[in-house]
Coordinates of C-alpha atoms in Angstrom, one line a residue:
M213 CA 64.7 6.2 7.3
V214 CA 67.9 7.2 9.0
P215 CA 69.4 10.6 8.5
A216 CA 71.8 11.0 5.6
V217 CA 75.5 11.5 6.1
V218 CA 77.6 13.8 3.9
L219 CA 81.2 12.7 3.4
S220 CA 82.1 15.5 1.1
A221 CA 80.4 18.1 -1.0
A222 CA 79.0 16.7 -4.2
T223 CA 81.9 17.1 -6.7
P224 CA 81.3 17.5 -10.4
A225 CA 82.3 14.4 -12.3
T226 CA 85.5 14.7 -14.3
A227 CA 85.8 14.1 -18.0
D228 CA 86.4 10.4 -17.5
E229 CA 83.9 9.9 -14.6
V230 CA 80.2 10.2 -14.0
N231 CA 78.3 10.6 -10.8
A232 CA 75.4 8.2 -10.6
S233 CA 72.9 7.5 -7.9
Y234 CA 71.5 4.0 -7.1
N235 CA 68.9 2.5 -4.8
V236 CA 70.1 -0.8 -3.5
W237 CA 68.0 -3.6 -1.9
T238 CA 69.0 -6.9 -0.3
W239 CA 67.2 -9.7 1.5
N240 CA 68.1 -13.1 2.9
V241 CA 64.8 -14.8 2.2
A242 CA 65.4 -18.2 4.0
G243 CA 64.0 -19.7 0.8
W244 CA 64.5 -23.3 1.9
K245 CA 64.8 -23.0 5.7
M246 CA 61.4 -21.2 6.0
H247 CA 59.7 -21.8 2.7
R248 CA 60.9 -25.2 1.5
G249 CA 61.3 -23.7 -2.0
A250 CA 57.7 -22.6 -2.3
T251 CA 56.8 -20.0 -4.9
G252 CA 53.0 -19.7 -4.2
N253 CA 52.9 -18.8 -0.5
G254 CA 53.3 -15.0 -0.9
L255 CA 57.1 -14.7 -0.8
I256 CA 57.6 -13.9 -4.5
T257 CA 54.8 -11.3 -4.5
V258 CA 56.2 -9.7 -1.3
L259 CA 59.8 -9.4 -2.4
A260 CA 59.0 -8.3 -6.0
N261 CA 56.6 -5.7 -4.8
S262 CA 59.2 -4.4 -2.4
I263 CA 61.8 -4.2 -5.1
R264 CA 59.4 -2.2 -7.3
N265 CA 58.0 0.0 -4.4
R266 CA 61.5 0.9 -3.2
K267 CA 62.5 1.8 -6.8
A268 CA 65.5 -0.5 -6.5
D269 CA 68.2 -0.3 -9.2
F270 CA 69.9 -3.3 -7.8
A271 CA 68.6 -6.2 -5.7
A272 CA 70.4 -9.1 -4.0
L273 CA 68.8 -12.3 -2.7
N274 CA 70.4 -14.8 -0.4
E275 CA 69.3 -18.3 0.5
L276 CA 67.2 -18.7 -2.7
C277 CA 66.0 -21.8 -4.4
W278 CA 66.2 -22.1 -8.2
S279 CA 62.5 -22.2 -8.7
Q280 CA 62.1 -19.1 -6.5
Y281 CA 64.8 -17.4 -8.6
K282 CA 62.8 -18.2 -11.8
A283 CA 59.6 -17.0 -10.2
V284 CA 61.2 -13.7 -9.2
Q285 CA 62.5 -13.3 -12.7
S286 CA 59.0 -13.9 -14.2
N287 CA 57.3 -11.5 -11.8
L288 CA 59.8 -8.6 -12.3
R289 CA 59.8 -9.2 -16.1
A290 CA 56.0 -9.2 -16.3
S291 CA 55.8 -5.9 -14.5
G292 CA 58.2 -4.1 -16.7
W293 CA 60.8 -3.6 -14.0
P294 CA 63.9 -4.5 -16.0
A295 CA 64.9 -2.5 -19.0
A296 CA 66.1 -5.7 -20.7
V297 CA 63.8 -8.6 -20.0
E298 CA 66.3 -11.2 -20.9
N299 CA 69.4 -9.7 -19.3
F300 CA 68.7 -8.5 -15.7
S301 CA 69.7 -11.2 -13.3
R302 CA 72.3 -13.8 -12.4
F303 CA 72.2 -16.8 -10.1
Q304 CA 75.0 -18.7 -8.4
E305 CA 74.4 -22.0 -6.6
H306 CA 75.9 -22.9 -3.2
N307 CA 74.6 -26.4 -3.5
S308 CA 73.2 -28.2 -6.5
T309 CA 70.5 -30.2 -4.8
H310 CA 69.7 -28.5 -1.5
C311 CA 66.2 -27.4 -2.4
N312 CA 64.6 -30.9 -2.8
G313 CA 66.9 -31.7 -5.7
E314 CA 67.1 -28.1 -7.0
P315 CA 70.0 -25.7 -6.7
F316 CA 70.2 -23.3 -3.7
G317 CA 72.2 -20.1 -3.7
L318 CA 72.2 -16.4 -4.2
A319 CA 71.2 -14.0 -7.0
I320 CA 71.5 -10.4 -8.2
F321 CA 69.0 -8.4 -10.2
S322 CA 69.5 -5.1 -12.0
R323 CA 67.0 -2.7 -13.6
Q324 CA 69.6 -1.9 -16.3
P325 CA 71.2 -4.6 -18.5
M326 CA 74.1 -6.5 -17.0
G327 CA 77.4 -7.6 -18.3
P328 CA 79.1 -11.0 -17.8
A329 CA 79.1 -12.2 -14.2
D330 CA 82.2 -13.1 -12.2
R331 CA 81.8 -16.0 -9.8
F332 CA 84.3 -16.6 -7.0
P333 CA 84.1 -19.7 -4.8
L334 CA 85.1 -19.0 -1.2
A335 CA 87.1 -21.3 1.0
P336 CA 85.1 -24.4 2.0
D337 CA 83.6 -24.3 5.5
G338 CA 83.1 -28.1 5.9
S339 CA 79.4 -27.9 5.2
S340 CA 77.4 -29.0 2.2
E341 CA 77.5 -25.5 0.8
R342 CA 80.2 -24.0 -1.3
R343 CA 79.7 -20.3 -0.6
Q344 CA 80.4 -17.8 -3.4
L345 CA 80.9 -14.2 -4.3
L346 CA 78.8 -13.2 -7.3
C347 CA 79.4 -9.9 -9.2
A348 CA 78.3 -8.4 -12.5
P349 CA 78.8 -5.0 -14.1
L350 CA 76.3 -2.8 -15.8
E351 CA 76.5 -3.3 -19.6
A352 CA 76.5 0.4 -20.3
R353 CA 78.8 1.2 -17.3
P354 CA 81.2 -1.7 -17.1
H355 CA 83.2 0.0 -14.3
L356 CA 80.2 -0.2 -12.0
R357 CA 79.8 -3.6 -10.4
F358 CA 77.1 -5.0 -8.1
C359 CA 78.0 -8.0 -6.0
T360 CA 76.4 -10.2 -3.4
T361 CA 77.8 -12.8 -1.0
H362 CA 76.7 -14.9 2.0
I363 CA 79.5 -15.5 4.5
T364 CA 79.5 -18.7 6.5
P365 CA 78.2 -18.5 10.1
S366 CA 80.9 -21.0 11.1
N367 CA 83.6 -19.8 13.4
D368 CA 85.6 -23.0 13.0
V369 CA 89.4 -22.8 12.6
I370 CA 90.3 -24.4 9.2
G371 CA 93.9 -24.4 8.1
G372 CA 94.9 -22.2 11.0
V373 CA 92.4 -19.4 10.3
K374 CA 88.7 -19.0 11.3
I375 CA 86.8 -19.8 8.2
N376 CA 84.5 -16.8 8.5
E377 CA 87.5 -14.5 8.7
R378 CA 89.1 -16.2 5.7
Q379 CA 85.9 -15.8 3.6
L380 CA 85.6 -12.1 4.5
G381 CA 89.2 -11.6 3.5
E382 CA 88.7 -13.4 0.2
V383 CA 85.7 -11.2 -0.6
L384 CA 87.5 -8.0 0.4
T385 CA 90.5 -9.0 -1.8
V386 CA 88.2 -9.3 -4.8
V387 CA 86.5 -6.0 -4.4
E388 CA 89.8 -4.2 -3.7
N389 CA 91.2 -5.8 -6.9
Y390 CA 88.2 -4.4 -8.7
H391 CA 88.9 -1.0 -7.2
A392 CA 92.5 -1.1 -8.3
A393 CA 91.3 -1.8 -11.8
G394 CA 89.2 1.4 -11.7
D395 CA 85.9 -0.1 -10.8
T396 CA 83.3 1.1 -8.4
V397 CA 81.7 -1.8 -6.4
I398 CA 78.5 -1.9 -4.5
I399 CA 78.3 -5.1 -2.5
A400 CA 75.2 -6.3 -0.5
G401 CA 74.5 -9.5 1.4
D402 CA 74.6 -11.5 4.6
F403 CA 78.0 -11.1 6.2
N404 CA 77.1 -13.1 9.3
A405 CA 79.1 -10.7 11.5
Q406 CA 78.0 -7.7 13.5
P407 CA 79.6 -4.3 12.6
D408 CA 81.6 -4.1 15.8
Y409 CA 83.1 -7.5 15.4
G410 CA 86.9 -7.5 15.0
R411 CA 86.7 -9.4 11.7
M412 CA 84.8 -6.5 10.2
N413 CA 87.6 -4.0 11.0
P414 CA 89.4 -4.5 7.7
W415 CA 86.1 -3.5 6.0
Y416 CA 84.8 -0.5 7.9
S417 CA 86.5 2.9 7.1
R418 CA 89.3 3.9 9.4
N419 CA 87.5 7.3 9.5
L420 CA 84.6 5.6 11.4
D421 CA 85.6 5.6 15.1
V422 CA 82.6 5.7 17.4
P423 CA 81.7 3.9 20.7
L424 CA 79.6 1.2 18.8
N425 CA 82.2 0.6 16.1
G426 CA 85.9 1.5 16.6
G427 CA 89.3 0.1 15.7
N428 CA 88.5 0.0 12.0
R429 CA 91.3 0.1 9.5
G430 CA 89.4 -0.3 6.2
D431 CA 88.0 1.9 3.4
Y432 CA 84.3 1.1 3.2
R433 CA 81.1 2.7 4.5
E434 CA 78.0 0.6 5.2
L435 CA 75.0 2.6 4.1
D436 CA 73.2 2.3 7.4
D437 CA 76.2 3.2 9.5
T438 CA 74.7 6.6 10.5
H439 CA 71.6 5.2 12.1
A440 CA 70.4 7.8 14.6
D441 CA 70.0 5.3 17.5
S442 CA 73.1 3.2 16.7
P443 CA 75.7 5.4 14.9
G444 CA 78.4 3.3 13.4
Y445 CA 76.4 0.1 13.8
G446 CA 73.0 0.5 12.2
E447 CA 69.6 -0.9 12.6
T448 CA 68.9 -4.6 13.3
T449 CA 68.4 -6.8 10.2
V450 CA 67.0 -9.9 11.9
A451 CA 63.6 -10.9 13.3
D452 CA 62.2 -9.3 16.4
G453 CA 63.2 -10.9 19.7
D454 CA 66.9 -11.0 19.1
T455 CA 68.9 -9.1 21.7
S456 CA 72.5 -9.9 20.8
G457 CA 73.2 -6.4 19.3
P458 CA 74.4 -3.4 21.3
D459 CA 72.4 -2.4 24.3
G460 CA 70.1 -5.4 23.8
Q461 CA 68.9 -4.4 20.4
G462 CA 68.6 -6.9 17.6
K463 CA 71.8 -7.7 15.7
K464 CA 72.8 -6.4 12.3
I465 CA 74.4 -8.9 10.0
D466 CA 73.1 -7.8 6.5
M467 CA 75.1 -5.0 4.9
I468 CA 75.6 -2.8 1.9
F469 CA 79.1 -1.6 1.4
V470 CA 80.6 1.0 -0.9
R471 CA 84.2 2.2 -0.8
E472 CA 84.4 5.6 0.9
D473 CA 86.4 7.3 -1.8
R474 CA 83.8 6.5 -4.4
I475 CA 80.9 8.0 -2.5
V476 CA 79.7 11.4 -3.5
G477 CA 77.7 13.5 -1.0
A478 CA 75.0 11.9 1.2
Y479 CA 74.0 8.2 1.6
T480 CA 71.2 6.6 3.5
G481 CA 70.2 3.1 4.7
D482 CA 67.2 1.6 6.4
S483 CA 66.0 -1.8 7.6
L484 CA 62.4 -2.8 6.9
S485 CA 60.0 -4.7 9.2
I486 CA 59.5 -8.3 8.1
S487 CA 56.3 -8.9 6.2
T488 CA 53.9 -11.6 7.6
A489 CA 52.1 -12.1 4.2
C490 CA 53.6 -15.5 3.6
G491 CA 51.3 -17.5 5.8
G492 CA 53.4 -16.0 8.7
A493 CA 56.8 -14.3 8.7
C494 CA 58.4 -14.1 5.2
S495 CA 61.9 -14.5 6.6
D496 CA 64.0 -14.4 9.7
H497 CA 65.9 -11.4 8.2
R498 CA 64.7 -7.9 7.4
I499 CA 65.0 -6.3 4.0
L500 CA 67.9 -3.8 3.9
I501 CA 67.8 -0.8 1.6
G502 CA 70.2 2.0 0.8
T503 CA 70.7 4.9 -1.5
V504 CA 74.1 6.2 -2.6
T505 CA 75.7 8.4 -5.2
V506 CA 79.0 7.1 -6.5
R507 CA 81.8 8.1 -8.9
V508 CA 82.0 5.7 -11.8
T509 CA 84.8 5.6 -14.4
T510 CA 83.4 5.9 -18.0

């Protein structure tokens, strides 16, 4: 676990705000690429156990097949993890038939009951996937929203703009619109960009200016951006053997962002080793976890 960073002293909540702490968990499970939609090879057990063991309040899954989504639902429901067994998850397809005729996409899970989901299609990247941003509030705290997205890996120029930059901008616009409406947003997922890439500068806080991540002009902190060995960058989130990150370390492309002015006190992040209990590696990505206290409008 990385050391915590303190942005400001913990401030008592005002009459119209509450300070609330959350454990966040996200994983790109390569549900079709590596598992071909399987639900009985250990993947569901591994990920559901991790969600429980890490005491996650929110969980996001990328590259998930529909049958896998339903299996995760069943596992978490049977264990008593959600407070509301019929209202704790949302799914959004990227393709309706990618998993041998089943939908393929992303999902969010919440320990507490969720409100109605918002679904935002992102600009097409020319592939068979229509990538999305999926967000939902807590039913009891409608100004607290949890979101996930999976940005395209494509660097193609479409309509005069690199498509990955366009999608990142679309997602940022949505979360900033939420902020303008008084909402606190926690967004987790696969951004398919390393922290020091120029296309992430509009995201990372302008107050973060370190050798591994400078030139930022945004308002967000990534919960692993204080990693002791790679401050401003974080720990790798991909399989061992990758050397495309700083100083030959593995790259980080999975992230958990929170707007800096909504963070209270310390936050932490960590990347977990990939389980091999799925007849081999369970994914080509690591699980990313984080803990943060945020101010939420009541």
